[in-house]
């Protein structure tokens, strides 16, 4: 049987295009080829198997295309019966961009060629046009152009494996350029295509099927989870970082680990993580963190003396690591050693969360910039998820009760974060801000200024409301408290709102760690908008044994 038997010719209301069989009953083509489907029958013909006749079909998946400028120019057609043909085979993602660049073949149906015609092209670059299309140029100066009738045609390597689909042909006969949707983009619009496209490594087909089935099960169950966290667990702490744009969905994370990660076992580990979440009884998302607590407060022995207490949580129980009183200048070195020792108390494989419990007047301390150790200059906030907590609300039974209730409500509704801005130039009074935060059930307050620069006690309002999560920039950078011109604080909140949009509250510490790492690695870290981001995050369910106030010998 000809390996080209899976190529099809499609007619719909006067439009003629191409397509290709991907299962025994499903065909892929362009949405614009069947644009008249509302009033005209879609028919599919197999030019290499004429005896199959015209096979009626209907659209079961539509990519969202509406006109020539729209993305998503893809549909899946369901044939009204199975056909006895082997479907097309797919190449791994990016196979169109080898070295040397391979010659690609498209089988289309231009005017006068009902039996089909072949065009040979090459991909110009691996850069996507508008994050959608690969540009194609003719492999030779003469030959068949991508004329009308090629839309929907499979773009194949010389061995017949498919790398994409023609979506745009040349309007003029002498123009030999076109565009294709590569398979990695096509899978955005039809999720099940991911099962058919092999990874670059030699992974197990059974593992791939299990991965996609578990993702569908998770979506059907409405599982609230952070795709980035599952990805990191799958690739390992030293594996490839998530893409800068983050994962929009569990599906996108699964595709990324399937196609972009070279380790074939990463697919299995991703699926294992997902299955564990699906089978786990309903529990607090905060329970996945293993906190290391660093508590600081004035010792009472003098202005410069500090009491430091380091402890670690394991299985909900708190394990003391060390307590000491010392001059403030010695605190950082003591904390470095205490955190290092605290790791020995954590359960293997758990995710640490370094939490600094600070007096309210010290919440702006640059603890995320403290170095990991005397021989490791990596900032703590880049090496680990790191948050601060306000000692006053951390030790308040009333606030812990309110915060626990708010975190439980966030979990129950599967809520994500939405930034409630407190701009530096705002004239809003504290009572009005308190009313707004409560009326809007704010789960995240973002401040354009550090706590000490927030006028009229506005920062304390967020702490006492209490809002579950607070974020701010440690540097002021604004001309004064009352101004209406653009400033660093406004730019910070604008970027922050986009960054946290859609993030699960329980997973924010990990995202802020990545953000700090991104800022630190920037070519100009001093100008990065997140260079001094500070995160207050204190879900009481993470810390089931609140500490009593540290003893002061003077008191």
XYZ file of C-alpha atoms in Angstrom:
555
model
C 0.000 0.000 0.000
C 1.330 3.453 -0.900
C 2.608 5.384 2.070
C 0.758 8.378 0.579
C -2.647 6.726 1.005
C -3.387 8.890 4.070
C -3.422 12.107 2.014
C -6.973 13.361 1.376
C -8.763 15.855 -0.837
C -11.526 17.856 0.879
C -14.451 19.723 -0.649
C -16.923 21.973 1.140
C -19.240 24.489 -0.525
C -16.931 25.235 -3.444
C -13.753 25.277 -1.360
C -11.098 22.667 -2.158
C -8.246 21.799 0.153
C -6.096 18.996 1.459
C -5.879 17.067 4.692
C -4.408 13.942 6.194
C -5.647 10.925 8.080
C -4.395 10.811 11.707
C -6.528 7.911 12.963
C -8.721 5.519 11.001
C -11.653 7.879 11.437
C -10.147 11.375 11.936
C -8.657 13.853 9.490
C -6.784 17.096 10.120
C -7.183 20.117 7.855
C -7.469 23.910 7.970
C -10.530 25.612 9.395
C -10.773 27.903 6.373
C -11.074 24.906 4.031
C -14.421 24.007 5.646
C -15.599 27.571 6.324
C -18.880 26.810 4.505
C -19.714 23.768 6.625
C -22.821 25.442 8.098
C -24.632 25.117 4.771
C -22.528 22.651 2.767
C -21.521 19.020 3.240
C -17.870 18.255 3.985
C -16.650 15.371 1.832
C -13.305 13.576 1.963
C -11.732 11.656 -0.919
C -8.642 9.431 -0.769
C -6.966 9.903 -4.179
C -4.821 6.780 -3.752
C -7.869 4.667 -2.835
C -10.613 5.872 -5.149
C -12.708 2.802 -4.377
C -13.459 4.276 -0.932
C -15.557 6.939 -2.653
C -16.615 10.225 -1.079
C -16.661 9.942 2.704
C -18.882 12.469 4.556
C -17.310 14.152 7.576
C -18.154 16.668 10.255
C -16.086 19.061 12.395
C -15.565 17.820 15.960
C -12.717 20.154 17.017
C -12.283 23.771 15.881
C -9.148 25.798 16.608
C -10.995 29.128 16.842
C -10.097 30.596 13.429
C -12.523 33.215 12.063
C -10.633 35.142 9.367
C -7.257 35.161 7.621
C -5.501 37.018 10.447
C -6.685 34.667 13.174
C -4.624 31.910 14.776
C -6.097 28.457 15.309
C -6.635 27.637 11.617
C -7.180 23.952 12.345
C -10.085 21.533 12.529
C -10.443 17.840 13.246
C -12.892 16.042 10.965
C -14.727 12.926 12.103
C -15.386 10.591 9.154
C -18.762 8.880 9.152
C -16.970 5.528 9.036
C -13.532 4.113 9.636
C -11.308 3.537 6.617
C -8.925 0.571 6.203
C -5.802 2.730 5.885
C -2.751 3.340 8.005
C -2.756 6.930 9.332
C 0.081 9.402 8.915
C 3.130 9.088 11.171
C 4.529 12.126 12.954
C 8.116 13.230 13.437
C 9.316 14.626 16.778
C 8.849 18.373 17.299
C 11.244 20.698 15.448
C 12.317 17.984 12.989
C 11.784 20.468 10.132
C 14.835 22.401 11.329
C 17.692 19.929 10.962
C 21.211 20.597 9.765
C 21.251 20.646 6.841
C 17.666 21.864 6.600
C 15.641 18.959 5.206
C 13.557 19.198 2.075
C 9.859 19.085 2.938
C 7.030 17.743 0.809
C 3.379 18.802 0.644
C 0.648 16.949 -1.270
C -2.084 19.328 -2.419
C -4.865 19.761 -4.958
C -4.420 22.937 -7.013
C -6.865 23.759 -9.795
C -6.741 21.150 -12.562
C -5.068 18.514 -10.403
C -7.847 16.566 -8.725
C -5.484 13.620 -8.330
C -2.987 15.832 -6.496
C 0.361 17.531 -6.976
C 3.560 17.672 -4.934
C 5.388 20.814 -3.794
C 8.859 20.789 -2.245
C 9.783 23.456 0.307
C 12.140 24.171 3.203
C 11.623 25.893 6.529
C 13.284 29.317 6.554
C 13.833 29.503 10.319
C 12.769 27.903 13.571
C 11.451 31.304 14.697
C 7.663 31.279 14.744
C 5.822 34.133 13.061
C 3.416 35.598 15.637
C 4.082 32.524 17.781
C 2.101 30.452 15.251
C 3.630 29.824 11.850
C 6.843 28.568 10.272
C 7.699 30.327 7.013
C 8.394 28.070 4.036
C 10.292 28.867 0.830
C 10.515 26.770 -2.315
C 13.348 24.254 -2.397
C 13.990 25.156 -6.043
C 13.298 28.095 -8.322
C 10.899 26.105 -10.487
C 8.269 23.586 -9.611
C 4.851 23.489 -8.000
C 4.034 26.597 -5.904
C 1.830 26.388 -2.810
C -1.236 27.433 -4.754
C -4.822 27.367 -3.438
C -5.716 23.732 -2.890
C -2.685 23.055 -0.690
C -4.295 24.407 2.483
C -4.519 21.608 5.049
C -1.825 19.522 3.358
C 0.567 17.622 5.593
C 4.154 18.862 5.453
C 6.365 15.779 5.560
C 10.024 14.836 5.718
C 11.479 12.735 2.888
C 10.692 9.599 4.902
C 7.006 10.580 5.076
C 6.799 11.630 8.727
C 4.675 14.729 9.268
C 6.117 17.921 10.781
C 3.245 20.343 10.175
C 0.326 21.485 8.032
C 0.087 24.089 5.255
C -2.180 26.953 6.347
C -1.302 29.736 3.940
C -0.491 29.458 0.252
C 0.741 32.083 -2.175
C -1.877 34.264 -3.831
C 0.302 34.804 -6.940
C 1.554 31.863 -9.024
C 5.128 33.194 -9.172
C 5.424 33.597 -5.393
C 6.991 30.530 -3.835
C 6.549 31.130 -0.121
C 3.970 29.848 2.326
C 3.347 29.091 5.966
C 2.781 25.970 7.992
C 1.531 25.248 11.474
C 4.188 23.016 13.066
C 2.935 20.066 15.084
C 3.969 21.646 18.392
C 1.578 24.557 17.643
C -1.161 22.323 16.238
C -1.250 20.457 19.566
C -2.342 23.676 21.282
C -5.646 23.412 19.446
C -6.116 19.653 19.567
C -4.757 18.214 22.765
C -4.972 14.576 21.648
C -2.421 15.244 18.920
C 0.197 15.133 21.683
C -0.348 11.390 21.984
C 0.560 10.932 18.315
C 3.714 13.062 18.185
C 6.757 11.230 19.577
C 9.321 12.986 21.775
C 12.878 13.584 20.610
C 14.123 10.934 23.048
C 13.216 7.240 22.980
C 10.386 7.294 25.486
C 7.804 4.616 26.116
C 4.505 4.916 24.202
C 2.726 3.437 27.222
C 4.177 6.155 29.469
C 3.013 8.809 27.012
C -0.525 7.424 26.888
C -0.634 7.245 30.695
C 0.524 10.880 30.944
C -2.208 12.215 28.662
C -4.905 10.048 30.243
C -3.990 11.329 33.719
C -4.072 14.931 32.531
C -7.568 14.374 31.146
C -8.599 12.720 34.401
C -7.219 15.647 36.411
C -9.073 18.172 34.274
C -12.274 16.192 34.553
C -11.904 16.078 38.338
C -11.197 19.820 38.535
C -7.885 19.136 40.297
C -6.427 22.338 41.749
C -2.672 22.105 41.254
C 0.296 24.132 40.088
C 1.572 22.753 36.738
C 4.978 24.362 37.290
C 5.423 22.572 40.599
C 4.636 19.176 39.042
C 7.038 19.998 36.212
C 9.875 20.786 38.625
C 9.224 17.557 40.513
C 9.394 15.661 37.197
C 12.616 17.160 35.846
C 14.392 17.516 39.181
C 15.755 20.564 40.935
C 18.666 20.809 38.510
C 16.647 20.018 35.395
C 15.611 22.547 32.754
C 13.729 25.545 34.121
C 10.090 26.132 33.112
C 9.666 28.476 30.131
C 9.670 32.233 30.949
C 5.981 32.571 30.057
C 5.139 29.832 32.586
C 2.542 27.155 31.982
C -0.970 28.307 31.156
C -2.423 24.914 31.968
C -1.658 21.379 33.048
C -1.834 20.400 29.390
C 0.908 22.820 28.395
C 3.162 21.542 31.195
C 2.550 17.927 30.113
C 3.353 18.744 26.485
C 6.514 20.540 27.554
C 7.834 17.643 29.630
C 6.867 15.209 26.833
C 8.510 17.074 23.967
C 11.084 19.475 25.387
C 12.788 17.473 28.164
C 15.453 15.001 27.027
C 15.129 12.722 30.063
C 12.657 9.964 29.011
C 11.876 9.200 32.672
C 10.550 12.743 33.212
C 7.246 11.753 31.570
C 6.819 8.905 34.063
C 7.707 11.121 37.024
C 5.241 13.805 35.877
C 2.512 11.171 35.583
C 3.413 9.720 38.994
C 3.143 13.150 40.621
C -0.216 13.750 38.982
C -1.572 10.336 39.967
C -0.485 10.903 43.563
C -2.353 14.221 43.666
C -5.456 12.633 42.179
C -5.416 9.776 44.681
C -4.558 11.904 47.700
C -7.415 12.708 50.112
C -8.428 16.345 50.130
C -5.781 18.165 52.131
C -4.288 21.576 52.555
C -2.079 22.617 49.618
C 0.112 24.216 52.252
C 0.866 20.761 53.659
C 3.258 20.112 50.769
C 5.709 22.652 52.208
C 8.278 21.745 54.868
C 9.004 25.040 56.630
C 12.305 26.115 58.110
C 11.504 28.875 60.586
C 13.900 31.709 61.397
C 12.501 33.923 64.156
C 14.095 37.247 64.999
C 13.208 39.779 67.681
C 14.916 42.307 69.892
C 16.405 40.584 72.921
C 15.736 43.430 75.362
C 19.387 43.531 76.398
C 20.153 46.530 74.241
C 19.253 48.244 70.979
C 21.720 46.137 68.993
C 20.997 42.727 70.556
C 18.831 40.178 68.743
C 17.324 36.848 69.770
C 17.415 34.273 66.965
C 15.588 30.955 66.935
C 15.813 28.410 64.101
C 13.515 25.384 63.818
C 12.230 22.948 61.225
C 8.874 21.255 60.634
C 8.454 17.583 59.810
C 5.131 15.760 59.712
C 3.478 18.749 61.370
C 5.855 18.697 64.343
C 8.346 21.399 65.133
C 12.010 20.474 65.758
C 14.208 23.104 67.445
C 17.581 23.628 65.769
C 19.122 26.428 67.797
C 18.448 29.565 69.863
C 20.918 32.348 70.659
C 21.229 36.046 71.479
C 23.846 38.082 69.681
C 24.708 41.480 68.209
C 22.763 42.232 65.058
C 25.945 42.141 62.965
C 26.351 38.420 63.739
C 22.798 37.364 62.880
C 23.318 36.584 59.193
C 26.185 34.150 59.835
C 24.247 32.399 62.603
C 21.172 32.075 60.384
C 23.246 30.620 57.547
C 24.523 27.863 59.827
C 21.087 27.331 61.421
C 19.319 26.925 58.078
C 21.971 24.470 56.901
C 21.476 22.383 60.059
C 17.667 22.613 59.760
C 17.712 20.733 56.455
C 18.747 17.577 58.306
C 15.343 17.589 60.042
C 13.272 17.715 56.829
C 11.740 14.583 55.357
C 13.602 13.413 52.222
C 12.159 14.714 48.986
C 10.015 17.444 50.585
C 10.042 21.077 49.466
C 11.578 23.493 51.929
C 10.050 26.889 52.681
C 12.360 29.278 54.503
C 10.214 31.591 56.616
C 11.555 34.622 58.489
C 9.231 35.618 61.337
C 10.088 39.271 61.941
C 8.916 42.160 64.102
C 6.717 44.483 62.085
C 9.406 47.176 61.925
C 11.873 44.657 60.407
C 9.630 43.250 57.654
C 11.614 45.148 55.037
C 14.922 43.507 55.975
C 16.725 42.183 52.850
C 16.717 38.573 54.091
C 16.168 37.224 50.566
C 19.518 38.795 49.615
C 21.456 37.181 52.461
C 24.010 34.730 51.121
C 23.550 30.973 51.525
C 26.851 30.608 53.344
C 30.445 31.766 53.654
C 31.425 29.693 50.621
C 28.227 30.202 48.631
C 27.269 33.751 47.641
C 23.933 32.676 46.098
C 21.140 34.792 47.607
C 18.909 32.705 49.875
C 15.835 33.915 47.986
C 17.250 32.597 44.698
C 18.296 29.236 46.127
C 15.065 28.474 48.026
C 11.444 29.583 48.310
C 11.680 32.321 50.973
C 8.945 34.362 52.645
C 8.558 36.667 55.608
C 5.858 36.648 58.288
C 4.737 39.343 60.693
C 5.436 38.263 64.292
C 2.381 40.122 65.566
C -0.146 38.302 63.406
C 1.858 35.066 63.495
C 1.354 34.889 67.248
C -2.219 36.248 67.353
C -4.901 33.597 67.884
C -7.539 35.906 66.420
C -5.621 36.559 63.204
C -4.553 32.932 62.824
C -8.204 31.918 63.035
C -9.191 34.472 60.374
C -6.286 33.570 58.102
C -6.957 29.834 58.382
C -10.541 30.419 57.338
C -9.465 32.508 54.343
C -6.906 29.933 53.192
C -9.501 27.160 53.506
C -11.957 29.168 51.407
C -9.288 29.762 48.770
C -8.596 26.036 48.630
C -12.269 25.074 48.498
C -13.014 27.310 45.519
C -9.718 26.580 43.753
C -9.072 30.314 43.702
C -6.060 31.911 42.077
C -4.355 35.167 42.941
C -5.602 38.561 41.815
C -3.618 41.653 42.742
C -5.316 44.374 44.794
C -3.167 47.442 44.247
C -2.120 49.982 46.842
C -0.437 52.620 44.689
C 2.009 55.090 46.136
C 0.168 58.130 44.763
C -3.238 57.009 46.006
C -5.162 59.372 48.317
C -7.199 56.493 49.752
C -7.503 56.679 53.528
C -6.803 53.647 55.697
C -10.465 53.073 56.693
C -11.463 53.156 53.024
C -8.670 50.738 52.097
C -9.674 48.345 54.882
C -13.275 48.404 53.656
C -12.176 47.803 50.047
C -9.919 44.880 50.893
C -12.639 43.185 52.918
C -15.452 43.922 50.460
C -13.406 42.520 47.578
C -12.240 39.557 49.684
C -8.664 40.380 48.709
C -6.240 37.461 48.789
C -3.208 39.470 47.617
C -2.350 43.102 48.327
C 0.495 44.636 46.344
C 2.204 47.754 47.644
C 4.172 50.161 45.476
C 6.256 51.261 48.487
C 8.001 49.575 51.419
C 6.106 49.390 54.737
C 7.718 52.473 56.248
C 6.901 54.618 53.219
C 3.229 53.632 52.993
C 1.326 56.712 54.248
C -1.499 56.763 56.772
C -0.788 53.262 58.076
C -1.924 51.595 54.839
C 0.548 48.748 55.166
C -0.738 47.848 58.617
C -4.245 47.723 57.131
C -3.202 44.862 54.842
C -1.574 43.030 57.741
C -4.522 43.468 60.095
C -7.385 42.948 57.619
C -5.866 40.297 57.364
C -4.976 39.796 53.688
C -3.440 36.302 53.227
C -0.578 37.455 50.973
C 1.269 40.783 50.720
C 3.928 41.749 48.168
C 5.924 44.952 47.937
C 9.158 46.467 46.637
C 11.715 47.147 49.319
C 12.943 50.401 47.753
C 10.778 53.504 47.705
C 12.046 55.194 44.532
C 9.102 57.593 44.298
C 9.393 61.390 44.605
C 6.903 61.656 47.455
C 3.778 60.035 48.866
C 1.342 62.112 46.792
C 2.081 62.158 43.051
C 0.174 61.159 39.953
C 3.058 60.742 37.500
C 4.466 57.339 36.454
C 7.020 56.026 38.930
C 8.957 52.854 39.787
C 6.218 51.815 42.209
C 3.558 51.923 39.489
C 5.782 49.985 37.085
C 6.374 47.389 39.814
C 2.647 46.829 40.392
C 1.932 46.689 36.654
C 4.528 43.936 36.148
C 3.524 42.144 39.352
C -0.158 41.997 38.362
C 0.749 40.214 35.136
C 3.207 37.864 36.841
C 0.904 36.590 39.589
C -2.225 36.358 37.461
C -3.598 32.827 37.702
C -1.020 31.576 40.217
C -2.295 29.299 42.982
C -1.760 31.058 46.368
C -0.128 27.980 47.913
C 2.434 27.919 45.095
C 3.395 31.601 45.117
C 6.635 31.153 47.139
C 8.068 28.957 44.381
C 7.105 31.463 41.681
C 8.698 34.322 43.619
C 11.888 32.268 43.955
C 11.994 31.903 40.164
C 11.308 35.625 39.787
C 14.179 36.513 42.126
C 16.469 34.177 40.213
C 15.401 35.801 36.939
C 16.140 39.284 38.337
C 19.520 38.219 39.742
C 20.552 36.678 36.403
C 19.481 39.732 34.388
C 22.195 41.605 32.484
C 21.273 44.658 34.555
C 19.934 43.204 37.824
C 19.828 46.624 39.467
C 17.223 47.765 36.950
C 15.036 44.651 36.958
C 11.537 45.445 38.251
C 11.636 42.548 40.764
C 15.140 43.120 42.142
C 13.803 43.888 45.645
C 10.505 42.021 45.785
C 9.440 40.995 49.297
C 6.760 38.356 49.943
C 4.736 38.006 53.144
C 3.066 34.583 53.112
C 1.989 32.911 56.354
C -0.675 30.243 55.876
C -1.211 29.118 59.505
C -1.791 25.531 58.352
C 1.905 25.377 57.479
C 2.829 26.192 61.068
C 0.504 24.146 63.336
C 2.441 24.966 66.530
C 2.689 28.734 66.939
C 5.578 29.798 69.073
C 5.274 31.611 72.363
C 7.067 34.934 72.575
C 10.791 34.432 72.938
C 11.997 34.963 76.514
C 13.749 38.235 77.217
C 16.111 38.164 80.197
C 15.559 41.894 80.834
C 11.777 41.490 80.810
